[in-house]
Short mmCIF file of C-alpha atoms and ligand atoms in Angstrom, two decimals:
data_model
loop_
_atom_site.label_atom_id
_atom_site.label_comp_id
_atom_site.label_asym_id
_atom_site.label_seq_id
_atom_site.Cartn_x
_atom_site.Cartn_y
_atom_site.Cartn_z
CA MET A 231 150.62 162.34 50.78
CA THR A 232 152.10 165.71 50.54
CA ALA A 233 155.03 166.47 52.96
CA SER A 234 153.50 167.26 55.50
CA GLN A 235 151.44 164.39 55.90
CA SER A 236 152.62 160.72 56.67
CA PRO A 237 151.41 158.08 53.68
CA THR A 238 148.83 156.16 54.90
CA ARG A 239 149.54 152.98 52.53
CA ILE A 240 152.73 151.65 52.32
CA VAL A 241 154.24 149.04 50.26
CA VAL A 242 158.12 147.24 51.83
CA LEU A 243 160.06 144.42 49.35
CA ALA A 244 161.49 142.28 52.36
CA GLY A 245 162.97 138.78 52.83
CA GLY A 246 163.52 137.53 56.71
CA VAL A 247 166.02 138.85 59.44
CA GLY A 248 167.02 142.06 57.39
CA GLY A 249 163.34 142.59 55.98
CA SER A 250 161.74 142.07 59.40
CA ARG A 251 163.92 144.60 61.86
CA PHE A 252 162.96 146.75 58.62
CA VAL A 253 159.64 146.38 58.81
CA ARG A 254 159.91 147.25 62.65
CA GLY A 255 161.38 150.66 62.04
CA VAL A 256 158.50 151.07 59.06
CA ARG A 257 156.11 150.20 61.81
CA ALA A 258 157.81 152.48 64.15
CA ALA A 259 158.23 155.60 61.73
CA TYR A 260 154.47 155.19 60.37
CA PRO A 261 152.32 153.59 63.84
CA ASP A 262 149.13 154.74 62.01
CA ALA A 263 150.24 153.47 58.66
CA ARG A 264 148.27 150.56 57.03
CA ILE A 265 151.75 148.50 55.97
CA ASP A 266 151.73 145.81 53.35
CA VAL A 267 154.88 143.93 53.71
CA ILE A 268 155.88 141.82 49.90
CA VAL A 269 157.33 139.26 51.55
CA ASN A 270 160.12 136.75 49.38
CA THR A 271 158.99 133.38 49.01
CA ALA A 272 161.60 131.64 46.75
CA ASP A 273 163.87 130.60 49.60
CA ASP A 274 160.67 128.01 50.71
CA ILE A 275 161.86 124.73 50.28
CA THR A 276 160.53 121.36 51.33
CA LEU A 277 161.86 118.86 54.17
CA HIS A 278 160.79 116.13 55.64
CA GLY A 279 157.00 116.58 53.22
CA LEU A 280 156.62 120.09 55.15
CA ARG A 281 156.18 123.37 53.21
CA VAL A 282 158.82 125.74 54.89
CA SER A 283 158.97 129.42 53.87
CA PRO A 284 161.75 131.04 55.68
CA ASP A 285 160.95 134.15 55.40
CA LEU A 286 157.59 134.77 55.38
CA ASP A 287 158.11 132.89 59.68
CA THR A 288 160.97 135.34 60.05
CA MET A 289 158.18 138.61 59.19
CA MET A 290 155.76 136.70 61.09
CA TYR A 291 157.24 135.97 64.39
CA ALA A 292 158.95 139.68 64.11
CA LEU A 293 155.87 142.03 63.92
CA GLY A 294 153.96 138.93 66.23
CA GLY A 295 156.27 139.05 69.33
CA GLY A 296 157.04 135.06 68.45
CA ILE A 297 160.93 135.50 67.30
CA ASP A 298 163.94 134.54 69.36
CA ASP A 299 165.37 138.06 69.11
CA ALA A 300 168.67 136.27 70.04
CA LYS A 301 168.54 134.80 66.64
CA GLY A 302 166.99 137.08 64.28
CA TRP A 303 165.31 134.13 62.78
CA GLY A 304 162.96 130.86 64.85
CA ARG A 305 160.40 131.01 67.50
CA ALA A 306 161.19 132.13 71.25
CA GLU A 307 161.94 129.13 73.76
CA GLU A 308 161.69 126.77 71.02
CA THR A 309 162.66 123.18 72.02
CA TRP A 310 164.49 120.51 69.57
CA SER A 311 162.17 116.86 69.97
CA ILE A 312 161.51 116.20 67.40
CA MET A 313 164.38 116.69 64.72
CA ALA A 314 166.29 115.18 67.62
CA GLU A 315 164.14 112.12 67.28
CA LEU A 316 164.37 112.49 63.03
CA LYS A 317 168.04 112.14 64.05
CA ALA A 318 168.03 109.05 65.59
CA TYR A 319 166.15 107.26 62.94
CA ALA A 320 169.12 109.16 60.57
CA VAL A 321 166.17 110.52 58.61
CA GLU A 322 168.24 113.53 56.06
CA PRO A 323 168.31 116.47 55.83
CA THR A 324 169.56 117.21 59.07
CA TRP A 325 171.31 120.70 58.60
CA PHE A 326 167.89 122.78 58.40
CA ALA A 327 166.64 123.06 62.00
CA LEU A 328 162.91 122.97 62.38
CA GLY A 329 162.30 123.52 65.95
CA ASP A 330 159.28 121.65 67.57
CA ARG A 331 157.45 125.22 67.28
CA ASP A 332 158.46 126.13 64.41
CA ILE A 333 156.72 122.67 63.33
CA ALA A 334 153.83 123.52 64.30
CA THR A 335 153.50 126.81 61.04
CA HIS A 336 154.79 123.75 58.81
CA LEU A 337 152.44 121.46 59.88
CA VAL A 338 149.18 124.08 59.46
CA ARG A 339 150.92 125.77 56.57
CA THR A 340 150.97 121.52 54.07
CA GLN A 341 147.91 120.96 54.77
CA LEU A 342 145.76 123.85 53.60
CA ILE A 343 148.20 123.72 50.91
CA ALA A 344 146.54 120.58 50.42
CA ALA A 345 143.33 121.56 50.79
CA GLY A 346 143.49 123.89 48.44
CA ALA A 347 144.44 126.91 49.95
CA ARG A 348 146.48 130.49 48.39
CA PRO A 349 150.33 130.82 49.74
CA THR A 350 148.31 134.37 50.48
CA GLU A 351 145.46 132.76 52.24
CA ILE A 352 147.09 130.82 54.21
CA THR A 353 149.83 133.05 55.13
CA ALA A 354 146.77 135.54 55.86
CA ALA A 355 145.11 132.59 58.37
CA LEU A 356 148.77 132.24 60.14
CA CYS A 357 148.58 135.75 60.94
CA THR A 358 145.68 136.12 62.01
CA ARG A 359 147.12 134.42 65.14
CA TRP A 360 150.42 136.68 64.83
CA LEU A 361 149.00 139.34 64.24
CA GLY A 362 145.17 140.31 64.87
CA ASP A 363 143.77 143.03 63.91
CA GLU A 364 147.21 144.92 63.85
CA PRO A 365 147.22 147.02 59.94
CA VAL A 366 150.13 144.79 58.79
CA ARG A 367 149.49 142.30 56.14
CA LEU A 368 152.30 139.77 54.58
CA LEU A 369 151.84 138.94 51.36
CA PRO A 370 153.74 136.45 49.39
CA MET A 371 155.28 138.01 46.92
CA THR A 372 153.75 134.83 44.18
CA ASP A 373 150.92 132.46 45.06
CA ASP A 374 153.23 130.41 42.79
CA ARG A 375 155.92 127.87 43.67
CA VAL A 376 159.17 129.69 43.09
CA GLU A 377 162.33 128.16 44.18
CA THR A 378 166.53 129.86 44.28
CA HIS A 379 168.64 127.19 43.16
CA VAL A 380 172.59 128.13 42.90
CA VAL A 381 175.05 126.36 40.60
CA VAL A 382 178.17 126.42 42.69
CA ALA A 383 182.02 125.23 41.70
CA ASP A 384 181.91 121.67 42.92
CA PRO A 385 185.54 120.15 41.62
CA GLU A 386 184.56 116.51 42.11
CA ALA A 387 181.48 116.76 40.15
CA PRO A 388 182.40 115.90 36.44
CA SER A 389 181.18 119.23 35.07
CA GLY A 390 182.92 120.85 37.68
CA ARG A 391 179.60 122.57 39.08
CA ARG A 392 176.78 121.64 40.81
CA ALA A 393 173.34 123.24 41.28
CA MET A 394 171.10 122.71 45.33
CA HIS A 395 168.96 124.51 46.60
CA PHE A 396 170.14 127.79 47.92
CA GLN A 397 168.97 126.42 51.98
CA GLU A 398 171.81 123.81 51.07
CA PHE A 399 174.37 126.20 50.23
CA TRP A 400 174.35 129.03 53.03
CA VAL A 401 172.87 126.01 56.04
CA ARG A 402 174.30 123.30 55.28
CA HIS A 403 177.58 125.06 53.50
CA HIS A 404 177.86 128.32 54.64
CA ALA A 405 177.90 129.77 51.92
CA GLU A 406 181.55 128.25 50.87
CA PRO A 407 181.78 126.99 47.74
CA GLU A 408 182.25 130.09 44.97
CA VAL A 409 178.49 130.61 43.12
CA LEU A 410 178.78 131.02 39.57
CA GLU A 411 175.54 131.43 39.10
CA VAL A 412 171.58 132.14 40.48
CA LEU A 413 168.36 130.38 38.47
CA GLN A 414 165.03 131.16 40.32
CA VAL A 415 163.32 128.22 39.65
CA GLY A 416 160.08 127.94 38.45
CA GLY A 417 160.58 132.02 38.32
CA GLU A 418 159.76 132.55 34.46
CA SER A 419 156.13 131.54 34.68
CA ALA A 420 155.54 132.80 38.30
CA SER A 421 153.03 136.29 38.65
CA ALA A 422 152.39 138.02 41.24
CA SER A 423 149.21 137.53 43.38
CA ASP A 424 145.89 140.24 42.51
CA GLU A 425 146.91 140.94 46.39
CA VAL A 426 150.20 142.16 45.45
CA LEU A 427 149.69 143.88 42.47
CA ALA A 428 146.23 145.14 44.07
CA ALA A 429 148.86 146.68 46.86
CA ILE A 430 151.23 148.38 44.69
CA GLY A 431 148.63 150.61 42.82
CA ALA A 432 147.03 151.67 46.13
CA ALA A 433 150.24 152.42 48.07
CA GLU A 434 151.39 156.18 48.95
CA LEU A 435 154.83 155.20 50.00
CA ILE A 436 157.24 152.45 47.97
CA LEU A 437 160.38 151.33 50.25
CA ILE A 438 162.56 148.76 49.10
CA GLY A 439 164.19 147.46 52.23
CA PRO A 440 167.60 146.65 53.22
CA SER A 441 167.23 142.95 52.19
CA ASN A 442 169.47 140.63 50.29
CA PRO A 443 169.32 142.06 46.93
CA VAL A 444 169.82 139.26 44.47
CA VAL A 445 167.98 136.57 46.63
CA SER A 446 165.14 138.35 48.79
CA ILE A 447 164.80 141.54 46.69
CA GLY A 448 165.95 140.13 43.05
CA PRO A 449 163.18 137.18 43.42
CA ILE A 450 160.12 139.62 44.62
CA LEU A 451 161.59 142.08 41.54
CA ALA A 452 161.50 139.13 39.07
CA THR A 453 157.56 138.08 39.50
CA GLY A 454 156.05 138.34 36.92
CA GLY A 455 154.16 141.90 36.85
CA VAL A 456 155.59 143.24 39.58
CA ARG A 457 159.38 145.43 38.02
CA PRO A 458 156.01 147.07 35.32
CA ALA A 459 153.87 147.72 39.00
CA LEU A 460 156.28 149.49 40.32
CA ARG A 461 157.16 151.47 37.13
CA ALA A 462 153.40 152.59 37.15
CA VAL A 463 152.62 154.13 40.85
CA THR A 464 152.67 157.66 41.37
CA ALA A 465 154.03 157.01 44.32
CA PRO A 466 157.45 157.51 45.43
CA VAL A 467 160.12 154.02 46.06
CA VAL A 468 162.88 154.61 48.20
CA GLY A 469 165.40 151.89 48.58
CA VAL A 470 167.83 151.02 50.95
CA SER A 471 171.35 149.50 51.19
CA GLY A 472 172.55 145.82 53.19
CA ILE A 473 175.54 146.85 51.83
CA LEU A 474 177.25 148.78 54.33
CA GLY A 475 181.23 150.15 53.00
CA GLY A 476 181.96 147.26 51.41
CA ALA A 477 179.73 144.44 53.28
CA PRO A 478 176.98 143.00 53.93
CA VAL A 479 176.28 143.14 57.88
CA LEU A 480 174.89 140.25 58.21
CA GLY A 481 174.16 137.07 55.38
CA MET A 482 175.77 135.76 52.37
CA ALA A 483 175.42 138.94 49.75
CA ASP A 484 179.21 139.45 49.43
CA LYS A 485 178.86 136.01 48.15
CA LEU A 486 176.48 136.06 45.51
CA LEU A 487 176.03 139.73 44.12
CA PRO A 488 179.39 139.49 41.75
CA ALA A 489 176.93 136.22 40.37
CA ILE A 490 175.01 138.38 39.09
CA GLY A 491 177.51 140.80 37.87
CA VAL A 492 177.43 143.82 40.82
CA GLU A 493 180.00 144.88 42.86
CA VAL A 494 179.66 144.83 46.47
CA ASP A 495 179.17 148.48 47.21
CA ALA A 496 175.64 150.51 47.88
CA GLY A 497 176.39 152.71 44.56
CA ALA A 498 176.50 149.62 42.96
CA VAL A 499 173.07 148.36 44.28
CA GLY A 500 171.36 151.67 43.86
CA LEU A 501 172.19 151.39 40.39
CA HIS A 502 171.02 148.06 39.57
CA TYR A 503 168.05 149.29 41.40
CA GLY A 504 168.03 151.91 39.09
CA ALA A 505 166.76 155.27 39.28
CA ARG A 506 162.94 155.48 37.71
CA SER A 507 164.28 158.84 35.07
CA ALA A 508 166.95 156.41 33.70
CA GLY A 509 163.39 153.49 33.39
CA GLY A 510 164.62 151.74 36.84
CA LEU A 511 162.84 152.01 40.32
CA LEU A 512 164.27 154.21 42.76
CA ASP A 513 162.84 157.86 42.98
CA ALA A 514 165.77 157.92 46.09
CA TRP A 515 168.76 155.49 47.80
CA LEU A 516 169.56 155.53 51.58
CA VAL A 517 173.22 154.55 52.13
CA ASP A 518 175.22 154.22 54.75
CA SER A 519 176.70 157.34 56.74
CA GLY A 520 180.33 155.31 55.33
CA ASP A 521 179.42 155.68 52.11
CA ALA A 522 179.19 159.31 50.86
CA ALA A 523 181.55 158.92 47.68
CA ALA A 524 178.67 156.74 46.57
CA ALA A 525 176.46 159.16 47.33
CA GLU A 526 177.49 162.18 46.14
CA ARG A 527 177.96 159.89 42.91
CA LEU A 528 174.46 158.26 42.17
CA THR A 529 173.38 161.59 42.76
CA ALA A 530 175.04 163.30 40.35
CA ALA A 531 173.69 159.94 38.11
CA GLY A 532 170.99 160.83 38.77
CA LEU A 533 169.53 158.39 41.57
CA PRO A 534 169.05 160.85 44.34
CA THR A 535 170.97 159.49 46.76
CA LEU A 536 171.46 160.43 50.87
CA ALA A 537 174.69 158.63 53.38
CA THR A 538 173.25 158.22 56.66
CA PRO A 539 173.68 155.86 59.38
CA LEU A 540 171.67 152.29 58.36
CA LEU A 541 172.04 150.07 61.11
CA MET A 542 169.33 149.26 62.49
CA THR A 543 169.53 148.58 65.94
CA THR A 544 166.34 150.04 67.23
CA PRO A 545 162.81 150.51 65.20
CA GLU A 546 163.53 154.62 65.86
CA ASP A 547 166.19 154.49 64.68
CA THR A 548 165.19 152.47 61.17
CA ALA A 549 162.62 154.36 61.62
CA ARG A 550 164.81 157.77 61.27
CA PHE A 551 166.50 157.03 57.80
CA ILE A 552 163.15 155.71 56.55
CA ARG A 553 162.18 159.41 57.38
CA GLU A 554 165.13 161.20 56.23
CA GLY A 555 164.76 159.04 53.04
CA VAL A 556 160.57 160.17 52.45
CA GLY A 557 162.43 163.68 52.78
CA LEU A 558 164.72 162.76 49.91
CA ALA A 559 162.50 161.59 47.29
CA GLU A 560 159.65 164.71 48.16
CA ARG A 561 162.57 166.65 47.22
CA ALA A 562 164.10 165.55 44.87
CA ASP A 563 161.50 164.88 43.07
CA PRO A 564 158.40 168.22 43.98
CA ALA A 565 155.80 166.10 42.19
CA VAL A 566 155.26 163.09 44.26
CA VAL A 567 153.51 165.94 46.00
CA GLU A 568 151.14 167.08 43.87
CA ARG A 569 150.10 163.33 42.47
CA ALA A 570 146.86 161.74 42.60
CA PRO A 571 145.39 159.86 45.79
CA ALA A 572 146.19 156.35 45.71
CA SER A 573 142.75 155.00 45.05
CA ARG A 574 143.72 154.69 41.29
CA SER A 575 142.76 151.35 40.03
CA HIS A 576 145.64 149.28 39.79
CA GLN A 577 147.22 148.11 36.16
CA ASP A 578 148.08 144.13 35.36
CA PRO A 579 150.74 144.74 33.00
CA ARG A 580 151.18 141.40 33.12
P1 GDP B 687 167.24 137.17 55.44
O1 GDP B 687 166.39 136.49 54.55
O2 GDP B 687 167.32 135.49 56.86
O3 GDP B 687 168.76 136.59 54.76
O4 GDP B 687 166.96 138.08 55.91
P2 GDP B 687 167.18 139.68 53.81
O5 GDP B 687 167.71 139.50 53.10
O6 GDP B 687 166.26 140.02 54.57
O7 GDP B 687 168.51 141.11 54.62
C1 GDP B 687 169.54 140.30 54.36
C2 GDP B 687 170.01 141.91 54.55
O8 GDP B 687 169.31 142.91 55.65
C3 GDP B 687 171.60 141.41 54.06
O9 GDP B 687 172.11 142.13 52.84
C4 GDP B 687 172.23 142.52 55.81
O10 GDP B 687 173.46 143.02 55.56
C5 GDP B 687 171.19 143.74 55.60
N1 GDP B 687 171.44 143.71 56.77
C6 GDP B 687 171.09 142.92 58.12
N2 GDP B 687 171.36 144.34 59.24
C7 GDP B 687 171.85 145.31 59.27
C8 GDP B 687 171.33 146.38 59.29
O11 GDP B 687 171.52 146.99 60.51
N3 GDP B 687 171.41 147.57 58.80
C9 GDP B 687 171.36 147.77 56.92
N4 GDP B 687 171.04 148.79 56.33
N5 GDP B 687 170.92 146.08 56.33
C10 GDP B 687 170.75 145.46 57.77
CA1 CA B 688 165.69 134.64 53.02
#
């Protein structure tokens, strides 16, 4: 890829609601590119015997035109008969809403897991309906099972602490308890699928979306093989802040960043991912125009950073800042336009 050429193969790292808005912008920026979205699966949870993958499903429905646009998640024109019946039986948990249409997705997934299929294969099967021949592929970050749990302060627990699934913290407790620790259960032994590593190795552009740095991007980067693969690529890696003016646009990243020792600040998140030149991942970082001071500070510290409006109001707004970020990476390191073609075989650094 040169500065005058568009990338033909793009990898995006993403979570659910913010991630899917971002990918809609990537599609608008590069309509002819093949896009591989590596999606967080550490939010996955088993409810009523059904395996639910909230970020994958949000991404799939959003890109396939089946999302409830007002909520940003769940199926359009959803009905809730099954939840009502479960409540009538007093069957818990009732705090996680599963719509009737959505449940069909979880039934398919759960059956295919029981039949021995890998999450990567199951996602591909589900996406046949939603994405058809579109050049967009959703890849679970791993075929292994990883779940984010949080340890919260609980004065009533004997130890003063209590662990719970991230979804319970977020959906049931509205991210209200103080978070002491974030754990990736199963994370130590999880490794990226061959599909994920091959996609990274073949990419001409890698985008780290504005998704939650702790519970969306964090688990992807912690998956075995991902970080070394990203460090090895010749493609530019461009990241986007989801923290604007010291707060997330939506979600609870402000409750989680302190628990991993990162300030709730666009500059701090950029340094958390790190400049490639300093052993990190990024060739360029985007912060909102209100965070221009952070941009100056980071650029001076060796991480090329641009301050520009980052609200993803329409896919075209998102496409605009993505192209600006790619331009910055190319200007900051002219070598990225000279580097090897994307057909290099990827190394498996696990
Ligand atoms: P989740 O998995 O559904 O929680 O969604 P993600 O993790 O993919 O995205 C949530 C993150 O996206 C939050 O930290 C938000 O601050 C960020 N986000 C949401 N909307 C916007 C936006 O319009 N612009 C930017 N820059 N970030 C956003
Ligand atoms: Ca999520």
